[in-house]
Amino acid sequence: MLATAEESLAGGGDADGNLVLLQALKSGSARKGCDPFVQTQRSKLQHRRARINQQINKEMRMRAGAENLFRATSNHKVKETVALELSYVNSNLQLLKEELEELNSCMDVYQNDSESISVPMIPLGLKETKELDLLAPLKDLISEHYGEDGILFEKEIKEFMELRQAMRTPSRNEAGLELLMEYYNQLYFLDNRFFPPSKNLGVFFHWYDSLTGVPSHQRALAFEKGSVLFNIGALHTQIGARQDRASLPGVNRAIDAFQKAAGAFNYLKENFSNAPSLDMSASSLNMLVRLMIAQVQECVFEKVTLLQAQSDFLTQLQLAQEAARVEDVYSLVHQTMTQAHVKDYVPFSWTTMVHVKSEHFKALSHYFAAIALCDCPVASDAELPEHEKAFIQFHVTMPDGPSLRILLQDPEERRKLGKAHLKKAIMKHEEAMRIHSLCKILRKMDILQEVLSFAHKRSLSKYSEIDHEEDFFETGDAPDIHPKTHQKPEIKSPNFSQVKVTDLFHRLGPLSVFSAKNKWYPVRRVHLVRGENGFGFTLRGDSPVLIAGVIPGGCAAEAGLKEGDYIISVNGKDCRWSKHAEVVQLLKSTGAEGVEIGVITLQGSEGQKAADKKAAVMSSGGGLLKNNKENSRKSLMNSKSASTLLVWNKKSKRSKNSTYSVPFTAVGDNEAMY
């Protein structure tokens, strides 16, 4: 069943939207995993983002025009008029950016619908992109570069454009992720087929910044790849935020989703430089990776609370240290968000929520420490060594007072230290509530308010329970708790190999020869008649078969065949994808009238050397990745990392229409004279 039906039910889709979607599915116009017609809460939010992006784009163009006029004119009156117009445009831009920030802060739309109470997570909205018409540019290049009639490839071009259109609105589940990954993998073939290193295709890729709505455009295909990778990470955050974390399966799915989101953003950070949009800058991606890791750590804490049914001393200490670890990572995220290059475009509600969570989990760590000391029974002689070992590593600095053994065995000393921890917990709860109250958007989030209020009341109740009237001592300051976790977050890089794709343009021929970087002379039709010693050439390799040697004075030599020619047809049958044995069989089946062979020759000896070198690299494993030259087209990536950005699925390409055929230079045992 398609994700769109599930999304429409969960998100409150209307009947008209569902009807349109079903009609589109029946007609085959909507790709699986895409929900462009469903009016869910999430899709409505995304449509509003798209509208604001377009308005921001319009206002920025107006501002650029006004600034140019202001600089160009010397007329004082015109300058005053333009300055007034600029002021008006800047005000509009500020309002639009504030509206977009509010949309980025609509976290409740992405949360689950469960009745259980859990702290909301921070998801990301998807980057928007403009429609792209590739029909004319690709048809022209096919005609010009490949010598084929571009009209014959309209079906493939339209299929690619439909795939791109579909990936703009992926469903919020695995089907949506597969759709984005399928498109990303197809970009490998598009790059190698249609983006020559020395020529520009003349196509601009337009994307809007996810956080600011500011438009960016580049000719480099790397910008398209990076933006799709960003959306893969963003979609993982939405999938993680919607999980019901009150159950163990739900919290495990949330952990997996946020770890994969961290992996996608980290992958971008390591492989891209000089990004044109702020959301893909190194500082922004670094912040997003840390935010995802913090949300994983929060889920790990929730998992521990679900697994630990007992309320013994060691379990409570573990919960306290897990909470301290969550506070630790959220503090790091807050520091990152408030840096000079980040704070100007991160939504204020995000920064506030991260700060609130930091204080909230610090309070929880002190609360669980107090529970361990005040509610758990004193250790027996057999348990004491284990309790001492755990407690000696519990605090950052040892608390003032009696020795460790006396502290653990004396109920009154435990109560005193527990009371100090509760005092600190209450102070931190109140600080979290104060910070929360400063943000208008967070004040609307009832769930967060409820969680903070519940935790605060619980700590106050426990404090009043252990507070005795005869206490004349002044409650001391409890030392901080040493953060520790039993499940360290993992950054999971995108695994594109799980999505199998076939080159849409495989009819052009094997990519090892028929690529944008190779040039060849026009196809030659050669008629051969078998002589006493055969045709007079040797063949080697597969897809396409190569003429490895030509005997001087033989039939092949007289017909003009040369060493290094590729056989692309035999008697009109296309042989670009044919195996060695298949071509040999076609040649052997010819009669006395002879055979017509179609051959091509790569231009220049450097072309042949490049093919040999490429084949040698491929035979040693993974060489296609090293031929990715996105930087030569003003790429977003470093030359070092260009080879690693595209982790293409090698297994999935070894299909019938594969471009990963065994290269001729790697084959030594199938060369023979014909």
PDB file of C-alpha atoms in Angstrom, residues 47-298:
ATOM      1  CA  HIS A  47       3.303  24.254   0.288  1.00  0.00           C
ATOM      2  CA  ARG A  48       3.295  27.334   2.511  1.00  0.00           C
ATOM      3  CA  ARG A  49       7.084  27.132   2.661  1.00  0.00           C
ATOM      4  CA  ALA A  50       7.206  26.964  -1.151  1.00  0.00           C
ATOM      5  CA  ARG A  51       4.978  30.038  -1.464  1.00  0.00           C
ATOM      6  CA  ILE A  52       7.142  32.023   0.971  1.00  0.00           C
ATOM      7  CA  ASN A  53      10.279  30.913  -0.876  1.00  0.00           C
ATOM      8  CA  GLN A  54       8.865  32.297  -4.127  1.00  0.00           C
ATOM      9  CA  GLN A  55       7.929  35.582  -2.464  1.00  0.00           C
ATOM     10  CA  ILE A  56      11.402  35.905  -0.947  1.00  0.00           C
ATOM     11  CA  ASN A  57      12.880  35.259  -4.389  1.00  0.00           C
ATOM     12  CA  LYS A  58      10.723  38.010  -5.900  1.00  0.00           C
ATOM     13  CA  GLU A  59      11.586  40.533  -3.171  1.00  0.00           C
ATOM     14  CA  MET A  60      15.309  39.764  -3.481  1.00  0.00           C
ATOM     15  CA  ARG A  61      15.207  40.396  -7.226  1.00  0.00           C
ATOM     16  CA  MET A  62      13.452  43.710  -6.583  1.00  0.00           C
ATOM     17  CA  ARG A  63      16.055  44.616  -3.968  1.00  0.00           C
ATOM     18  CA  ALA A  64      18.931  43.795  -6.330  1.00  0.00           C
ATOM     19  CA  GLY A  65      17.375  45.998  -9.023  1.00  0.00           C
ATOM     20  CA  ALA A  66      16.815  48.872  -6.611  1.00  0.00           C
ATOM     21  CA  GLU A  67      20.384  48.631  -5.259  1.00  0.00           C
ATOM     22  CA  ASN A  68      21.795  48.734  -8.790  1.00  0.00           C
ATOM     23  CA  LEU A  69      19.702  51.800  -9.611  1.00  0.00           C
ATOM     24  CA  PHE A  70      20.735  53.487  -6.360  1.00  0.00           C
ATOM     25  CA  ARG A  71      24.419  52.996  -7.214  1.00  0.00           C
ATOM     26  CA  ALA A  72      23.996  54.047 -10.845  1.00  0.00           C
ATOM     27  CA  THR A  73      21.981  57.241 -10.475  1.00  0.00           C
ATOM     28  CA  SER A  74      23.325  60.629  -9.432  1.00  0.00           C
ATOM     29  CA  ASN A  75      19.886  62.290  -9.240  1.00  0.00           C
ATOM     30  CA  HIS A  76      19.221  63.140  -5.598  1.00  0.00           C
ATOM     31  CA  LYS A  77      15.423  62.851  -5.907  1.00  0.00           C
ATOM     32  CA  VAL A  78      15.695  59.443  -7.605  1.00  0.00           C
ATOM     33  CA  LYS A  79      18.067  58.294  -4.867  1.00  0.00           C
ATOM     34  CA  GLU A  80      15.513  59.263  -2.189  1.00  0.00           C
ATOM     35  CA  THR A  81      12.742  57.392  -4.004  1.00  0.00           C
ATOM     36  CA  VAL A  82      14.908  54.289  -4.449  1.00  0.00           C
ATOM     37  CA  ALA A  83      16.033  54.409  -0.802  1.00  0.00           C
ATOM     38  CA  LEU A  84      12.378  54.472   0.275  1.00  0.00           C
ATOM     39  CA  GLU A  85      11.647  51.525  -2.021  1.00  0.00           C
ATOM     40  CA  LEU A  86      14.617  49.626  -0.591  1.00  0.00           C
ATOM     41  CA  SER A  87      13.355  50.227   2.932  1.00  0.00           C
ATOM     42  CA  TYR A  88       9.945  48.857   1.939  1.00  0.00           C
ATOM     43  CA  VAL A  89      11.468  45.775   0.250  1.00  0.00           C
ATOM     44  CA  ASN A  90      13.719  45.054   3.243  1.00  0.00           C
ATOM     45  CA  SER A  91      10.725  45.260   5.569  1.00  0.00           C
ATOM     46  CA  ASN A  92       8.842  42.779   3.401  1.00  0.00           C
ATOM     47  CA  LEU A  93      11.845  40.455   3.352  1.00  0.00           C
ATOM     48  CA  GLN A  94      12.111  40.592   7.133  1.00  0.00           C
ATOM     49  CA  LEU A  95       8.417  39.735   7.514  1.00  0.00           C
ATOM     50  CA  LEU A  96       8.707  36.838   5.061  1.00  0.00           C
ATOM     51  CA  LYS A  97      11.771  35.451   6.834  1.00  0.00           C
ATOM     52  CA  GLU A  98       9.981  35.673  10.174  1.00  0.00           C
ATOM     53  CA  GLU A  99       7.029  33.815   8.661  1.00  0.00           C
ATOM     54  CA  LEU A 100       9.371  31.125   7.327  1.00  0.00           C
ATOM     55  CA  GLU A 101      11.051  30.868  10.733  1.00  0.00           C
ATOM     56  CA  GLU A 102       7.633  30.299  12.286  1.00  0.00           C
ATOM     57  CA  LEU A 103       6.976  27.511   9.773  1.00  0.00           C
ATOM     58  CA  ASN A 104      10.354  25.967  10.587  1.00  0.00           C
ATOM     59  CA  SER A 105       9.263  26.065  14.215  1.00  0.00           C
ATOM     60  CA  CYS A 106       6.023  24.141  13.588  1.00  0.00           C
ATOM     61  CA  MET A 107       7.376  20.988  15.212  1.00  0.00           C
ATOM     62  CA  ASP A 108       4.002  19.703  16.388  1.00  0.00           C
ATOM     63  CA  VAL A 109       2.937  18.914  12.791  1.00  0.00           C
ATOM     64  CA  TYR A 110       5.741  16.370  12.535  1.00  0.00           C
ATOM     65  CA  GLN A 111       5.225  14.705  15.928  1.00  0.00           C
ATOM     66  CA  ASN A 112       3.291  11.470  16.438  1.00  0.00           C
ATOM     67  CA  ASP A 113      -0.406  11.352  17.271  1.00  0.00           C
ATOM     68  CA  SER A 114       0.027   9.058  20.270  1.00  0.00           C
ATOM     69  CA  GLU A 115      -1.670   9.948  23.539  1.00  0.00           C
ATOM     70  CA  SER A 116       1.571   9.291  25.416  1.00  0.00           C
ATOM     71  CA  ILE A 117       3.446  12.367  26.603  1.00  0.00           C
ATOM     72  CA  SER A 118       6.970  12.807  25.261  1.00  0.00           C
ATOM     73  CA  VAL A 119       9.211  15.800  24.653  1.00  0.00           C
ATOM     74  CA  PRO A 120       8.887  17.006  21.015  1.00  0.00           C
ATOM     75  CA  MET A 121      11.834  16.566  18.673  1.00  0.00           C
ATOM     76  CA  ILE A 122      13.154  19.116  16.144  1.00  0.00           C
ATOM     77  CA  PRO A 123      12.540  18.058  12.512  1.00  0.00           C
ATOM     78  CA  LEU A 124      13.642  19.871   9.345  1.00  0.00           C
ATOM     79  CA  GLY A 125      11.493  20.993   6.442  1.00  0.00           C
ATOM     80  CA  LEU A 126      12.523  19.836   2.955  1.00  0.00           C
ATOM     81  CA  LYS A 127      14.447  22.094   0.601  1.00  0.00           C
ATOM     82  CA  GLU A 128      12.233  23.302  -2.248  1.00  0.00           C
ATOM     83  CA  THR A 129      13.308  23.336  -5.891  1.00  0.00           C
ATOM     84  CA  LYS A 130      11.960  24.746  -9.134  1.00  0.00           C
ATOM     85  CA  GLU A 131      10.746  22.564 -11.981  1.00  0.00           C
ATOM     86  CA  LEU A 132      13.444  21.637 -14.486  1.00  0.00           C
ATOM     87  CA  ASP A 133      12.904  21.106 -18.211  1.00  0.00           C
ATOM     88  CA  LEU A 134      15.682  18.900 -19.571  1.00  0.00           C
ATOM     89  CA  LEU A 135      13.942  17.793 -22.770  1.00  0.00           C
ATOM     90  CA  ALA A 136      15.568  20.200 -25.230  1.00  0.00           C
ATOM     91  CA  PRO A 137      19.110  20.292 -23.717  1.00  0.00           C
ATOM     92  CA  LEU A 138      19.394  16.497 -23.489  1.00  0.00           C
ATOM     93  CA  LYS A 139      17.929  15.904 -26.970  1.00  0.00           C
ATOM     94  CA  ASP A 140      20.410  18.389 -28.425  1.00  0.00           C
ATOM     95  CA  LEU A 141      23.354  16.783 -26.653  1.00  0.00           C
ATOM     96  CA  ILE A 142      22.297  13.276 -27.718  1.00  0.00           C
ATOM     97  CA  SER A 143      22.167  14.448 -31.331  1.00  0.00           C
ATOM     98  CA  GLU A 144      25.382  16.432 -31.169  1.00  0.00           C
ATOM     99  CA  HIS A 145      27.561  14.212 -28.999  1.00  0.00           C
ATOM    100  CA  TYR A 146      26.220  10.689 -29.508  1.00  0.00           C
ATOM    101  CA  GLY A 147      25.110  11.057 -33.125  1.00  0.00           C
ATOM    102  CA  GLU A 148      21.683   9.632 -32.278  1.00  0.00           C
ATOM    103  CA  ASP A 149      18.284  11.126 -33.019  1.00  0.00           C
ATOM    104  CA  GLY A 150      17.356  12.901 -29.780  1.00  0.00           C
ATOM    105  CA  ILE A 151      13.637  12.386 -30.461  1.00  0.00           C
ATOM    106  CA  LEU A 152      14.141   8.627 -29.998  1.00  0.00           C
ATOM    107  CA  PHE A 153      15.117   9.268 -26.372  1.00  0.00           C
ATOM    108  CA  GLU A 154      12.176  11.479 -25.395  1.00  0.00           C
ATOM    109  CA  LYS A 155      10.654   8.659 -23.344  1.00  0.00           C
ATOM    110  CA  GLU A 156      13.799   8.270 -21.207  1.00  0.00           C
ATOM    111  CA  ILE A 157      14.176  12.033 -20.736  1.00  0.00           C
ATOM    112  CA  LYS A 158      10.541  12.391 -19.665  1.00  0.00           C
ATOM    113  CA  GLU A 159      10.898   9.449 -17.281  1.00  0.00           C
ATOM    114  CA  PHE A 160      13.874  11.159 -15.652  1.00  0.00           C
ATOM    115  CA  MET A 161      11.943  14.427 -15.377  1.00  0.00           C
ATOM    116  CA  GLU A 162       8.974  12.592 -13.828  1.00  0.00           C
ATOM    117  CA  LEU A 163      11.342  11.039 -11.291  1.00  0.00           C
ATOM    118  CA  ARG A 164      12.680  14.481 -10.411  1.00  0.00           C
ATOM    119  CA  GLN A 165       9.189  15.899 -10.106  1.00  0.00           C
ATOM    120  CA  ALA A 166       8.168  13.015  -7.839  1.00  0.00           C
ATOM    121  CA  MET A 167      11.142  13.374  -5.507  1.00  0.00           C
ATOM    122  CA  ARG A 168      10.113  16.964  -4.743  1.00  0.00           C
ATOM    123  CA  THR A 169       7.283  15.647  -2.541  1.00  0.00           C
ATOM    124  CA  PRO A 170       8.428  12.358  -0.980  1.00  0.00           C
ATOM    125  CA  SER A 171       6.153  10.574   1.469  1.00  0.00           C
ATOM    126  CA  ARG A 172       7.292  10.534   5.088  1.00  0.00           C
ATOM    127  CA  ASN A 173       8.426   6.900   5.248  1.00  0.00           C
ATOM    128  CA  GLU A 174      10.814   4.390   3.665  1.00  0.00           C
ATOM    129  CA  ALA A 175       9.120   4.754   0.265  1.00  0.00           C
ATOM    130  CA  GLY A 176       9.924   8.482   0.282  1.00  0.00           C
ATOM    131  CA  LEU A 177      13.545   7.793   1.214  1.00  0.00           C
ATOM    132  CA  GLU A 178      13.857   5.216  -1.574  1.00  0.00           C
ATOM    133  CA  LEU A 179      12.456   7.741  -4.031  1.00  0.00           C
ATOM    134  CA  LEU A 180      15.103  10.319  -3.088  1.00  0.00           C
ATOM    135  CA  MET A 181      17.856   7.700  -3.208  1.00  0.00           C
ATOM    136  CA  GLU A 182      16.672   6.417  -6.583  1.00  0.00           C
ATOM    137  CA  TYR A 183      16.885   9.919  -8.012  1.00  0.00           C
ATOM    138  CA  TYR A 184      20.278  10.488  -6.400  1.00  0.00           C
ATOM    139  CA  ASN A 185      21.633   7.296  -7.957  1.00  0.00           C
ATOM    140  CA  GLN A 186      20.268   8.266 -11.377  1.00  0.00           C
ATOM    141  CA  LEU A 187      22.240  11.517 -11.130  1.00  0.00           C
ATOM    142  CA  TYR A 188      25.425   9.449 -11.437  1.00  0.00           C
ATOM    143  CA  PHE A 189      24.379   8.309 -14.903  1.00  0.00           C
ATOM    144  CA  LEU A 190      23.116  11.784 -15.851  1.00  0.00           C
ATOM    145  CA  ASP A 191      26.460  13.261 -14.845  1.00  0.00           C
ATOM    146  CA  ASN A 192      28.517  10.779 -16.852  1.00  0.00           C
ATOM    147  CA  ARG A 193      26.222  10.810 -19.893  1.00  0.00           C
ATOM    148  CA  PHE A 194      25.453  14.500 -20.321  1.00  0.00           C
ATOM    149  CA  PHE A 195      27.909  16.703 -18.418  1.00  0.00           C
ATOM    150  CA  PRO A 196      31.165  16.944 -20.409  1.00  0.00           C
ATOM    151  CA  PRO A 197      34.109  18.350 -18.447  1.00  0.00           C
ATOM    152  CA  SER A 198      34.857  20.934 -21.142  1.00  0.00           C
ATOM    153  CA  LYS A 199      31.337  22.051 -22.060  1.00  0.00           C
ATOM    154  CA  ASN A 200      28.409  23.502 -20.156  1.00  0.00           C
ATOM    155  CA  LEU A 201      24.990  21.963 -20.611  1.00  0.00           C
ATOM    156  CA  GLY A 202      23.382  25.341 -19.952  1.00  0.00           C
ATOM    157  CA  VAL A 203      21.007  24.006 -17.287  1.00  0.00           C
ATOM    158  CA  PHE A 204      20.605  25.763 -13.935  1.00  0.00           C
ATOM    159  CA  PHE A 205      19.572  23.880 -10.795  1.00  0.00           C
ATOM    160  CA  HIS A 206      17.481  26.112  -8.531  1.00  0.00           C
ATOM    161  CA  TRP A 207      17.038  25.319  -4.819  1.00  0.00           C
ATOM    162  CA  TYR A 208      15.738  27.332  -1.883  1.00  0.00           C
ATOM    163  CA  ASP A 209      17.514  27.483   1.470  1.00  0.00           C
ATOM    164  CA  SER A 210      15.657  25.319   3.991  1.00  0.00           C
ATOM    165  CA  LEU A 211      16.203  27.764   6.864  1.00  0.00           C
ATOM    166  CA  THR A 212      16.108  31.202   5.203  1.00  0.00           C
ATOM    167  CA  GLY A 213      14.156  30.643   1.969  1.00  0.00           C
ATOM    168  CA  VAL A 214      16.862  32.467  -0.014  1.00  0.00           C
ATOM    169  CA  PRO A 215      17.150  31.024  -3.552  1.00  0.00           C
ATOM    170  CA  SER A 216      20.410  29.699  -4.998  1.00  0.00           C
ATOM    171  CA  HIS A 217      21.238  28.334  -8.420  1.00  0.00           C
ATOM    172  CA  GLN A 218      24.226  26.672 -10.034  1.00  0.00           C
ATOM    173  CA  ARG A 219      25.034  24.836 -13.242  1.00  0.00           C
ATOM    174  CA  ALA A 220      27.046  22.228 -11.322  1.00  0.00           C
ATOM    175  CA  LEU A 221      25.228  18.941 -10.900  1.00  0.00           C
ATOM    176  CA  ALA A 222      26.948  18.653  -7.521  1.00  0.00           C
ATOM    177  CA  PHE A 223      24.522  21.306  -6.214  1.00  0.00           C
ATOM    178  CA  GLU A 224      21.605  19.081  -7.225  1.00  0.00           C
ATOM    179  CA  LYS A 225      23.210  16.042  -5.585  1.00  0.00           C
ATOM    180  CA  GLY A 226      23.966  17.918  -2.388  1.00  0.00           C
ATOM    181  CA  SER A 227      20.440  19.311  -2.143  1.00  0.00           C
ATOM    182  CA  VAL A 228      18.926  15.843  -2.595  1.00  0.00           C
ATOM    183  CA  LEU A 229      21.246  14.512   0.120  1.00  0.00           C
ATOM    184  CA  PHE A 230      20.122  17.330   2.402  1.00  0.00           C
ATOM    185  CA  ASN A 231      16.491  16.334   1.822  1.00  0.00           C
ATOM    186  CA  ILE A 232      17.331  12.706   2.604  1.00  0.00           C
ATOM    187  CA  GLY A 233      18.648  13.888   5.967  1.00  0.00           C
ATOM    188  CA  ALA A 234      15.640  16.184   6.495  1.00  0.00           C
ATOM    189  CA  LEU A 235      13.194  13.367   5.714  1.00  0.00           C
ATOM    190  CA  HIS A 236      14.948  11.139   8.261  1.00  0.00           C
ATOM    191  CA  THR A 237      14.386  13.861  10.894  1.00  0.00           C
ATOM    192  CA  GLN A 238      10.665  13.930  10.062  1.00  0.00           C
ATOM    193  CA  ILE A 239      10.439  10.127  10.268  1.00  0.00           C
ATOM    194  CA  GLY A 240      12.272  10.171  13.612  1.00  0.00           C
ATOM    195  CA  ALA A 241      10.044  12.923  15.039  1.00  0.00           C
ATOM    196  CA  ARG A 242       6.813  11.059  14.233  1.00  0.00           C
ATOM    197  CA  GLN A 243       7.730   7.841  16.105  1.00  0.00           C
ATOM    198  CA  ASP A 244       5.835   6.891  19.260  1.00  0.00           C
ATOM    199  CA  ARG A 245       8.737   6.814  21.686  1.00  0.00           C
ATOM    200  CA  ALA A 246       6.618   5.441  24.527  1.00  0.00           C
ATOM    201  CA  SER A 247       7.218   1.954  23.107  1.00  0.00           C
ATOM    202  CA  LEU A 248      10.538   0.171  22.624  1.00  0.00           C
ATOM    203  CA  PRO A 249      10.072  -0.418  18.848  1.00  0.00           C
ATOM    204  CA  GLY A 250       9.148   3.249  18.396  1.00  0.00           C
ATOM    205  CA  VAL A 251      12.154   4.579  20.289  1.00  0.00           C
ATOM    206  CA  ASN A 252      14.470   2.218  18.361  1.00  0.00           C
ATOM    207  CA  ARG A 253      13.050   3.494  15.048  1.00  0.00           C
ATOM    208  CA  ALA A 254      13.562   7.087  16.231  1.00  0.00           C
ATOM    209  CA  ILE A 255      17.191   6.347  17.179  1.00  0.00           C
ATOM    210  CA  ASP A 256      17.820   4.787  13.769  1.00  0.00           C
ATOM    211  CA  ALA A 257      16.199   7.711  11.908  1.00  0.00           C
ATOM    212  CA  PHE A 258      18.133  10.428  13.748  1.00  0.00           C
ATOM    213  CA  GLN A 259      21.403   8.509  13.353  1.00  0.00           C
ATOM    214  CA  LYS A 260      20.797   8.275   9.603  1.00  0.00           C
ATOM    215  CA  ALA A 261      19.935  11.999   9.497  1.00  0.00           C
ATOM    216  CA  ALA A 262      23.233  12.746  11.250  1.00  0.00           C
ATOM    217  CA  GLY A 263      24.985  10.529   8.696  1.00  0.00           C
ATOM    218  CA  ALA A 264      23.466  12.368   5.730  1.00  0.00           C
ATOM    219  CA  PHE A 265      24.401  15.816   7.079  1.00  0.00           C
ATOM    220  CA  ASN A 266      27.874  14.653   8.090  1.00  0.00           C
ATOM    221  CA  TYR A 267      28.363  13.185   4.605  1.00  0.00           C
ATOM    222  CA  LEU A 268      27.524  16.553   3.077  1.00  0.00           C
ATOM    223  CA  LYS A 269      29.817  18.372   5.488  1.00  0.00           C
ATOM    224  CA  GLU A 270      32.769  16.135   4.616  1.00  0.00           C
ATOM    225  CA  ASN A 271      32.239  16.188   0.849  1.00  0.00           C
ATOM    226  CA  PHE A 272      31.041  19.725   0.075  1.00  0.00           C
ATOM    227  CA  SER A 273      32.748  23.081   0.319  1.00  0.00           C
ATOM    228  CA  ASN A 274      31.733  26.597  -0.726  1.00  0.00           C
ATOM    229  CA  ALA A 275      28.052  25.742  -0.612  1.00  0.00           C
ATOM    230  CA  PRO A 276      25.887  28.503  -2.155  1.00  0.00           C
ATOM    231  CA  SER A 277      23.189  28.262   0.525  1.00  0.00           C
ATOM    232  CA  LEU A 278      23.517  28.720   4.280  1.00  0.00           C
ATOM    233  CA  ASP A 279      21.774  25.473   5.182  1.00  0.00           C
ATOM    234  CA  MET A 280      24.514  23.497   3.373  1.00  0.00           C
ATOM    235  CA  SER A 281      27.447  25.498   4.771  1.00  0.00           C
ATOM    236  CA  ALA A 282      29.972  23.694   6.959  1.00  0.00           C
ATOM    237  CA  SER A 283      28.884  25.548  10.115  1.00  0.00           C
ATOM    238  CA  SER A 284      25.200  24.799   9.507  1.00  0.00           C
ATOM    239  CA  LEU A 285      25.794  21.116   8.762  1.00  0.00           C
ATOM    240  CA  ASN A 286      28.024  20.828  11.817  1.00  0.00           C
ATOM    241  CA  MET A 287      25.178  22.234  13.921  1.00  0.00           C
ATOM    242  CA  LEU A 288      22.666  19.831  12.367  1.00  0.00           C
ATOM    243  CA  VAL A 289      24.903  16.807  12.964  1.00  0.00           C
ATOM    244  CA  ARG A 290      25.261  17.761  16.626  1.00  0.00           C
ATOM    245  CA  LEU A 291      21.528  18.380  16.943  1.00  0.00           C
ATOM    246  CA  MET A 292      20.755  14.925  15.518  1.00  0.00           C
ATOM    247  CA  ILE A 293      23.272  13.267  17.859  1.00  0.00           C
ATOM    248  CA  ALA A 294      21.667  15.060  20.813  1.00  0.00           C
ATOM    249  CA  GLN A 295      18.222  13.818  19.766  1.00  0.00           C
ATOM    250  CA  VAL A 296      19.622  10.281  19.475  1.00  0.00           C
ATOM    251  CA  GLN A 297      21.033  10.616  22.995  1.00  0.00           C
ATOM    252  CA  GLU A 298      17.652  11.783  24.262  1.00  0.00           C
TER     253      GLU A 298
END
